[in-house]
Coordinates of C-alpha atoms in Angstrom, one line a residue:
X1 CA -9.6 -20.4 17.3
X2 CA -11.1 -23.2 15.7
X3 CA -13.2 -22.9 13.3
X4 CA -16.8 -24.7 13.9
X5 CA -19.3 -23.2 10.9
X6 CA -18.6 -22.0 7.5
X7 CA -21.3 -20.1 5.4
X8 CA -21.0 -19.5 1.8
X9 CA -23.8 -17.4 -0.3
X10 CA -24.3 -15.7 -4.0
X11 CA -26.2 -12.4 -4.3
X12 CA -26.5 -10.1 -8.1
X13 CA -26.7 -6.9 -6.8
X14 CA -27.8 -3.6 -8.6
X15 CA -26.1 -0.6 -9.8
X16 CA -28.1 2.2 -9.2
X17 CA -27.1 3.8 -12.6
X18 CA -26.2 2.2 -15.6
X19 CA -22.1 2.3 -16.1
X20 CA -20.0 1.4 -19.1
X21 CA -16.8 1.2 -20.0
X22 CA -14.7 0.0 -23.5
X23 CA -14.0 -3.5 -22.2
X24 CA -17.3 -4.6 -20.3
X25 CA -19.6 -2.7 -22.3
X26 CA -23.1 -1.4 -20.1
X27 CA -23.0 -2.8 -16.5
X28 CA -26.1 -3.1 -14.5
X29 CA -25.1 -5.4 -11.9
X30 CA -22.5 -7.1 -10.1
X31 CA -22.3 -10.7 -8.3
X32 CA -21.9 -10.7 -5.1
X33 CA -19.6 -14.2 -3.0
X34 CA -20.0 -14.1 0.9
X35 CA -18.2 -16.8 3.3
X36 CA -19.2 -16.4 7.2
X37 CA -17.0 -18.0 9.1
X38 CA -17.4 -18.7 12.8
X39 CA -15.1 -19.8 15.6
X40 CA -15.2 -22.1 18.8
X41 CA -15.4 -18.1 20.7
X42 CA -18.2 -17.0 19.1
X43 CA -16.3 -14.7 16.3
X44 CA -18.0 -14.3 12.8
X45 CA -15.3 -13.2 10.6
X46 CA -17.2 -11.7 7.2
X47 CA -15.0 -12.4 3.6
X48 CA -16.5 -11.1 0.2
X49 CA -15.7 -11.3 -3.4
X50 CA -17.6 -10.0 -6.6
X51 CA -17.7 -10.2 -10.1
X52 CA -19.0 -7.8 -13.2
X53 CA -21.9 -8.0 -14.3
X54 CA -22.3 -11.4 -12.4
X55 CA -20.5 -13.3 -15.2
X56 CA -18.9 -16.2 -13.2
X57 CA -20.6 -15.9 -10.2
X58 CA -21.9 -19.3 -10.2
X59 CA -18.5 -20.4 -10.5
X60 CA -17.2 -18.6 -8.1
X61 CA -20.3 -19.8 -5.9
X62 CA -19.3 -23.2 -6.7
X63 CA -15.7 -22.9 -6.4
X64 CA -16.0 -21.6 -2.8
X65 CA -19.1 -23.8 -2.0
X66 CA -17.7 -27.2 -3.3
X67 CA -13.5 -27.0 -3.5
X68 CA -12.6 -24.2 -0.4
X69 CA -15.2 -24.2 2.3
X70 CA -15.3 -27.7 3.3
X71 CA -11.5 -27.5 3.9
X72 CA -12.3 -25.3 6.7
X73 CA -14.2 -26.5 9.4
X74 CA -11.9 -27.6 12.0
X75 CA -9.2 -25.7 11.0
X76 CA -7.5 -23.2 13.4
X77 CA -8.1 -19.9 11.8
X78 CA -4.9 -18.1 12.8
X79 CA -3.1 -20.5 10.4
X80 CA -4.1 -18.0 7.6
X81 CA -0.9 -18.4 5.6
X82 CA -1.0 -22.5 5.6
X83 CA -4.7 -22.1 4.9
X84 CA -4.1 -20.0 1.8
X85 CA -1.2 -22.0 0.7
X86 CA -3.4 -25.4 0.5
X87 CA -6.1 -24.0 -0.7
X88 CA -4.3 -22.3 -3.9
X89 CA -2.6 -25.9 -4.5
X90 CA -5.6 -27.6 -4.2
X91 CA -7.3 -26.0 -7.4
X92 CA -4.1 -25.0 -9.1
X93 CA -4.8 -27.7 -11.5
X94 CA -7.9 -25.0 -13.0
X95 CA -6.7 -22.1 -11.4
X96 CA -3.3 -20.4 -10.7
X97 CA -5.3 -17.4 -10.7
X98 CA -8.6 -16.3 -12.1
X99 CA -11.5 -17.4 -10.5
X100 CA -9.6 -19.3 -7.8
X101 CA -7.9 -15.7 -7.1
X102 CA -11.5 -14.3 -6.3
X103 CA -12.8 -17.5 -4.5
X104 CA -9.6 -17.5 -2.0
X105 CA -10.0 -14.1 -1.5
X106 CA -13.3 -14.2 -0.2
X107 CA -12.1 -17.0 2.4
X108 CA -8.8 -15.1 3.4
X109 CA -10.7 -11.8 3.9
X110 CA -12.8 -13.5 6.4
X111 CA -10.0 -14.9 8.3
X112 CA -8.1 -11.9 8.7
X113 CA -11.6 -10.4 9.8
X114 CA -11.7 -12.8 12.5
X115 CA -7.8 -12.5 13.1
X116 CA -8.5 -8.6 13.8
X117 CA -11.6 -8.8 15.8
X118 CA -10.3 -11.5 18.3
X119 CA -7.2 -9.3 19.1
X120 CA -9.9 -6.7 19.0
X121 CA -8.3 -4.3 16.9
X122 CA -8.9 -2.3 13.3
X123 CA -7.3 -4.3 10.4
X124 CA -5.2 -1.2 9.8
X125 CA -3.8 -1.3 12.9
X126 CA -3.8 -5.1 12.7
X127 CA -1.5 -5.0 9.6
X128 CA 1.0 -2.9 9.7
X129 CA -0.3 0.4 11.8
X130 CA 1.0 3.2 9.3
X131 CA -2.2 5.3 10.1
X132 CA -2.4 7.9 8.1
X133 CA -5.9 9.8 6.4
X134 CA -5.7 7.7 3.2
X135 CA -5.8 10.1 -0.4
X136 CA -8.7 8.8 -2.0
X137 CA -10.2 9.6 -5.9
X138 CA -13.4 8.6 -7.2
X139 CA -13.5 6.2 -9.9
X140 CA -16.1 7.4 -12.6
X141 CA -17.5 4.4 -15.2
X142 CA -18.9 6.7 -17.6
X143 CA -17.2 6.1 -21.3
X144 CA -20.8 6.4 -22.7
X145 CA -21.8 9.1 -20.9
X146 CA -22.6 12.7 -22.7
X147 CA -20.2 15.3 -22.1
X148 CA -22.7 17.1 -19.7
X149 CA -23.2 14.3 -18.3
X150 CA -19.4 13.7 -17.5
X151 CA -19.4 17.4 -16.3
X152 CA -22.1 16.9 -14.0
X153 CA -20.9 13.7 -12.5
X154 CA -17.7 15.3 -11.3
X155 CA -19.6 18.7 -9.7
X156 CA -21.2 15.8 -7.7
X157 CA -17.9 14.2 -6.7
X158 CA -15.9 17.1 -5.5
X159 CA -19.8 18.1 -3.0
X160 CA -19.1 14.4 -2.3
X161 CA -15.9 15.5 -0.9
X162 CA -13.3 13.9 -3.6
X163 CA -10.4 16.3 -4.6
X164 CA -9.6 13.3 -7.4
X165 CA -11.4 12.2 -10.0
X166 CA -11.1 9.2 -12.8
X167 CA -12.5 8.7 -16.5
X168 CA -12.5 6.4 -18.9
X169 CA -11.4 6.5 -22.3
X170 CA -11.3 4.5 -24.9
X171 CA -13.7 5.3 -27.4
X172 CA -12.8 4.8 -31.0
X173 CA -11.3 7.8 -32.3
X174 CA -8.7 9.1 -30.0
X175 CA -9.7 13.1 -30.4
X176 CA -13.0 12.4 -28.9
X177 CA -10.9 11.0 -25.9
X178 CA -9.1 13.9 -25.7
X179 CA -11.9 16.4 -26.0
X180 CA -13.6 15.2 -23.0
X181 CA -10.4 14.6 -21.1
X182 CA -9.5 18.6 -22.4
X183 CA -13.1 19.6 -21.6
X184 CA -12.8 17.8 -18.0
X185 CA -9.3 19.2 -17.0
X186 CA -10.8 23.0 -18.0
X187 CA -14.0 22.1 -15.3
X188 CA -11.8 20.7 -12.3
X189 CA -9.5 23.5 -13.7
X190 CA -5.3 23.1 -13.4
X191 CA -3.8 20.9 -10.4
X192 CA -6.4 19.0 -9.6
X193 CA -6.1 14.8 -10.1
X194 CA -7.5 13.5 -13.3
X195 CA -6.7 10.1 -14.1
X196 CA -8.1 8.4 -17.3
X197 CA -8.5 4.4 -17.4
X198 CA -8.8 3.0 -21.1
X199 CA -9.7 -0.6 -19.8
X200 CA -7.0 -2.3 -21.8
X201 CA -8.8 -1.3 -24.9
X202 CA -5.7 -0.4 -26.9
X203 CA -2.6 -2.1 -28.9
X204 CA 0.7 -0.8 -27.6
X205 CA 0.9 1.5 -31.1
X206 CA -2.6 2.7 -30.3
X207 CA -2.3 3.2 -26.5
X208 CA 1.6 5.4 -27.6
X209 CA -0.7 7.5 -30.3
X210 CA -3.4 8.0 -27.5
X211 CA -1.3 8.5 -24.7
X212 CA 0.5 11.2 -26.7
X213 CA -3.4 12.9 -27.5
X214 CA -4.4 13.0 -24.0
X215 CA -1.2 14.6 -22.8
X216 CA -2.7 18.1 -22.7
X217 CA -5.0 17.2 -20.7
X218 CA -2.1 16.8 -17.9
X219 CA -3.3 13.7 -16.2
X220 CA -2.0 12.0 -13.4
X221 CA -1.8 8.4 -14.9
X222 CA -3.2 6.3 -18.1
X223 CA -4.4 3.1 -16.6
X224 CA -4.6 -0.1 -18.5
X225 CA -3.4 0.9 -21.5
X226 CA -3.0 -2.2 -23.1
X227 CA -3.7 -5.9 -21.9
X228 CA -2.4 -6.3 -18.3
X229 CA 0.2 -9.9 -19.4
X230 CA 2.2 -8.1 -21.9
X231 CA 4.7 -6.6 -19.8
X232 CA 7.0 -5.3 -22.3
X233 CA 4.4 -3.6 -24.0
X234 CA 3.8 -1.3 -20.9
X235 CA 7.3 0.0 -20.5
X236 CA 7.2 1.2 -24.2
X237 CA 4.2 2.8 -23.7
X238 CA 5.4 4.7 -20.5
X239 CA 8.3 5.5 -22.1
X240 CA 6.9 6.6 -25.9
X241 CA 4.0 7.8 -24.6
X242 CA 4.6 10.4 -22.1
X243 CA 2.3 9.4 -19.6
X244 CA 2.8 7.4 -16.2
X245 CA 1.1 4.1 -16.6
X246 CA -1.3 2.6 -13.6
X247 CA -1.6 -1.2 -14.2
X248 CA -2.3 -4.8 -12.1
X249 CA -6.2 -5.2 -11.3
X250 CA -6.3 -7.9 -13.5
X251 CA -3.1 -9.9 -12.0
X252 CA -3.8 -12.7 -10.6
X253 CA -0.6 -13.6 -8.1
X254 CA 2.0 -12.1 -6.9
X255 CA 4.6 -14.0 -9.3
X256 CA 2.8 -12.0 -12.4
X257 CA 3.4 -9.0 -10.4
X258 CA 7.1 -9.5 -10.0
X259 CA 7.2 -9.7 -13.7
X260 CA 5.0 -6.7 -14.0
X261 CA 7.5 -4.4 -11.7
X262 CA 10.5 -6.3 -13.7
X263 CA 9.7 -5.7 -17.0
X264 CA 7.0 -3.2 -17.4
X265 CA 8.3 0.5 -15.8
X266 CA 4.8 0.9 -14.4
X267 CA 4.5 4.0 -12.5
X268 CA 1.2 3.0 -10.5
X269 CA 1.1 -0.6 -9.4
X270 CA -2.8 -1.5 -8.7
X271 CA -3.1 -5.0 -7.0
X272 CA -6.7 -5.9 -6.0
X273 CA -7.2 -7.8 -3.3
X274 CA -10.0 -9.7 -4.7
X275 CA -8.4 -11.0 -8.0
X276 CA -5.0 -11.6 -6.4
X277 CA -6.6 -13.8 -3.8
X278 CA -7.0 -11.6 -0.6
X279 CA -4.9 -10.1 2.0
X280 CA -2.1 -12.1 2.3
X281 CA -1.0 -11.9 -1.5
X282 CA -1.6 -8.1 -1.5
X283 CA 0.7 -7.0 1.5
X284 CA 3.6 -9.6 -0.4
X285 CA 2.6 -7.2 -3.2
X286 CA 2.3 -4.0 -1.7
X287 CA 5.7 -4.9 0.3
X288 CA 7.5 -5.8 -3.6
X289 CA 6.1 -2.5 -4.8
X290 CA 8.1 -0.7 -1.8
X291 CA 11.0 -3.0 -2.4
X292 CA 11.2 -1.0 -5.7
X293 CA 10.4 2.3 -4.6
X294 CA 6.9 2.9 -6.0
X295 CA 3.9 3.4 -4.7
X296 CA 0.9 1.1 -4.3
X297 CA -2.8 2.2 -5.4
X298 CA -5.6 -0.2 -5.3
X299 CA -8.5 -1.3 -7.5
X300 CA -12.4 -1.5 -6.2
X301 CA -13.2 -2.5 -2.3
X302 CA -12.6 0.6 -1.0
X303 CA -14.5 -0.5 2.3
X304 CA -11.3 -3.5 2.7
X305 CA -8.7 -1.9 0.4
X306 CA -8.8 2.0 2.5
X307 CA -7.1 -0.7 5.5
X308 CA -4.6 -2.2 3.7
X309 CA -3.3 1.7 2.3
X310 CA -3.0 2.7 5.9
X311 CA -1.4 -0.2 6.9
X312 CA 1.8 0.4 4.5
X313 CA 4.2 3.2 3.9
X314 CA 4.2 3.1 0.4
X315 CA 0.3 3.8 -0.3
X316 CA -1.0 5.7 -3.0
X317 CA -4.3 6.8 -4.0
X318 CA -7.7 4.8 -2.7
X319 CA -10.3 4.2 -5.4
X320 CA -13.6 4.6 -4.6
X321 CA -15.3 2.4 -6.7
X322 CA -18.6 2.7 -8.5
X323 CA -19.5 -0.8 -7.7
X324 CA -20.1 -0.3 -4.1
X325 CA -21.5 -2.2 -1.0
X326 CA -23.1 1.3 0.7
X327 CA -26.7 0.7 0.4
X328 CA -26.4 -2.8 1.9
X329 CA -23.6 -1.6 5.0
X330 CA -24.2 -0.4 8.2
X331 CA -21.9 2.4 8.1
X332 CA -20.5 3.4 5.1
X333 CA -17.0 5.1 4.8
X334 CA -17.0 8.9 4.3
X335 CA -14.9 10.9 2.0
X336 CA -13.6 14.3 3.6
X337 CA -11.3 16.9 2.2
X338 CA -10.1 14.0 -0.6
X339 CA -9.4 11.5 2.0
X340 CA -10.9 8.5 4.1
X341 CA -9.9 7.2 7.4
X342 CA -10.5 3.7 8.2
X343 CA -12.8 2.3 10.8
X344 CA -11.5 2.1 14.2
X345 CA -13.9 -1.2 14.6
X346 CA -12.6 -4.3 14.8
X347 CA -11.5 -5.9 11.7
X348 CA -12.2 -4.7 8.8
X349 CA -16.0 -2.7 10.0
X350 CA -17.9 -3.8 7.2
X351 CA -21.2 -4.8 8.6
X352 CA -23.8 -5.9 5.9
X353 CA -27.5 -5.8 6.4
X354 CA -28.3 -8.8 5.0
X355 CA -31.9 -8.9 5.1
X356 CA -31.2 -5.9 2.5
X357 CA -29.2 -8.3 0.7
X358 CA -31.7 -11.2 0.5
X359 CA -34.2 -10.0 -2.2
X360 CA -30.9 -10.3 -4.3
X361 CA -29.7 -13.5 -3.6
X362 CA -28.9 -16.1 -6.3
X363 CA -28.5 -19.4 -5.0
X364 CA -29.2 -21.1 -1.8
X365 CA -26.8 -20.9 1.0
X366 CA -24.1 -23.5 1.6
X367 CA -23.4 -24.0 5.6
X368 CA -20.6 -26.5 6.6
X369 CA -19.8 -27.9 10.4
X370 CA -17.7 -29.3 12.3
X371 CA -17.8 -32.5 13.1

């Protein structure tokens, strides 16, 4: 399949609630990268990336707009791994990661959406075919919300159908941590999944003292303890602490993960397909993680990510993020029992009504052709 039209567009789209947590502060919104690309057969293959709060979203506009999409036209879009591999070398020189992580990931999901839909099966399936109901928890973003309001929040996850739940932590003093962690474990009462995410708020000393806090509370993991590159400092914490340790959202390639599963004794490895750069780095990831005999949890997407976790044997928990695409999807995934299937559509399902998504767009789009 060749491809003859590439589409590239920017949208800031509202929360419907305020969310906060100890490294981003309030969030209101979050910026939205499409590409569109479509083949000499008439297949549209859809690719998305995002961005809190919008902060870099221009850049990432630009990046993908400028540096990525005029590469493709032309190009046959099966050759997914050559693709990926001259596209990361040809903005290594300011990238290696970061924003070029999010800006190839937004190409390589669409090409693995067209991959999927012109062998006309479900990416699951697609990928690796594991096919299982995928354990899913929903991922609260509450650190400055009351107590009640923390209360209530989960009462409306578990009706939603989650039997997990995740919240943050990270406020100043580590006892008012572990009072609403205490006073959360005695709602959803004993045995049932709390994890807590600090946002990599803490030193290694502090994240030990507040691991060690929080360990009544029994939770399932501590995620992000400290800052994701210090490796070291992550095994010390496992290992002081008490508590597993969930880390990686913020890794950018899969040679900081080897270094990560080398060095750091985390318990929960958590690749995002959007910051590693897509698809093709995350199965090399999930693949590593499986290598070493641990499990592989995800971070955000949950409308791409739930495919990838039922594509591998080694998956893990499914977050269910609170920056979510449902109001602006034709169908949304649903959460039964504590777990999600994934589409049986071809690729990945996610259809996105985008005159819903106009009234939010940020910059004109970018269409390339083939000559």
């Amino acid at each position: 399949m060749r491809i003859q039209r590439v589409q590239v567009d920017h949208y800031r789209i509202p929360l419907p609630v305020v969310l906060s947590d100890s490294t981003h502060g309030d969030m209101s919104h979050f910026g939205l990268a499409t590409v569109r690309v479509l083949t000499d057969d008439g297949i549209e293959g859809i690719g998305y990336s995002y961005v809190v709060g919008d902060i870099g979203g221009g850049a990432l506009h630009a990046m993908l707009a400028q540096d990525l999409a005029p590469v493709l036209p032309g190009r046959d879009s099966d050759d997914r791994e050559r693709i990926w591999h001259e596209l990361w070398w040809r903005v290594h020189f300011v990238g290696r990661g970061g924003l070029a992580s999010f800006a190839l990931a937004a190409v390589d999901v669409a090409l693995w959406d067209a991959a999927a839909k012109q062998a006309s099966k479900p990416w699951w399936k697609l990928l690796g075919g594991w096919r299982k109901p995928v354990p899913a928890y929903a991922g609260g973003i509450d650190l400055q919300f009351p107590l009640d309001r923390l209360l209530h929040q989960a009462d409306g996850f578990r009706d939603a159908g989650f039997r997990a739940i995740k919240m943050k932590v990270g406020r100043p003093p580590y006892k008012e941590d572990a009072d609403r962690a205490l006073a959360m474990r005695a709602h959803l009462g004993d045995g049932f999944p709390l994890m807590a995410d600090a946002n990599m708020q803490w030193l290694p000393h502090q994240a030990i003292q507040a691991a060690r806090a929080l360990s009544d509370a029994d939770l399932y993991w501590i995620e992000e303890p400290t800052i994701p590159d210090d490796y070291a400092a992550h095994a010390r914490i496992a290992r002081e602490g008490g508590l597993p340790v969930a880390t990686g959202e913020n890794l950018h390639s899969i040679h900081e993960f080897e270094h990560m599963l080398d060095l750091g004794e985390v318990a929960f490895p958590e690749p995002d397909l959007v910051t590693l750069g897509g698809v093709t780095p995350w199965l090399k990831v999930a693949h590593m993680c499986e290598a070493r005999n641990l499990p592989v949890t995800t971070h955000g997407v949950h409308d791409l990510h739930v495919h990838l976790l039922a594509a591998v044997p080694n998956a893990s928990y499914l977050e269910v993020h609170g920056f979510g695409l449902e109001r602006f999807m034709e169908e949304p995934l649903a959460v039964r029992d504590g777990t999600v299937l994934p589409p049986e559509r071809p690729g990945h399902g996610v259809g996105l009504l985008w005159d819903r998504l106009e009234p939010h767009r940020r910059s004109p789009s970018v269409v390339l052709t083939r000559d």
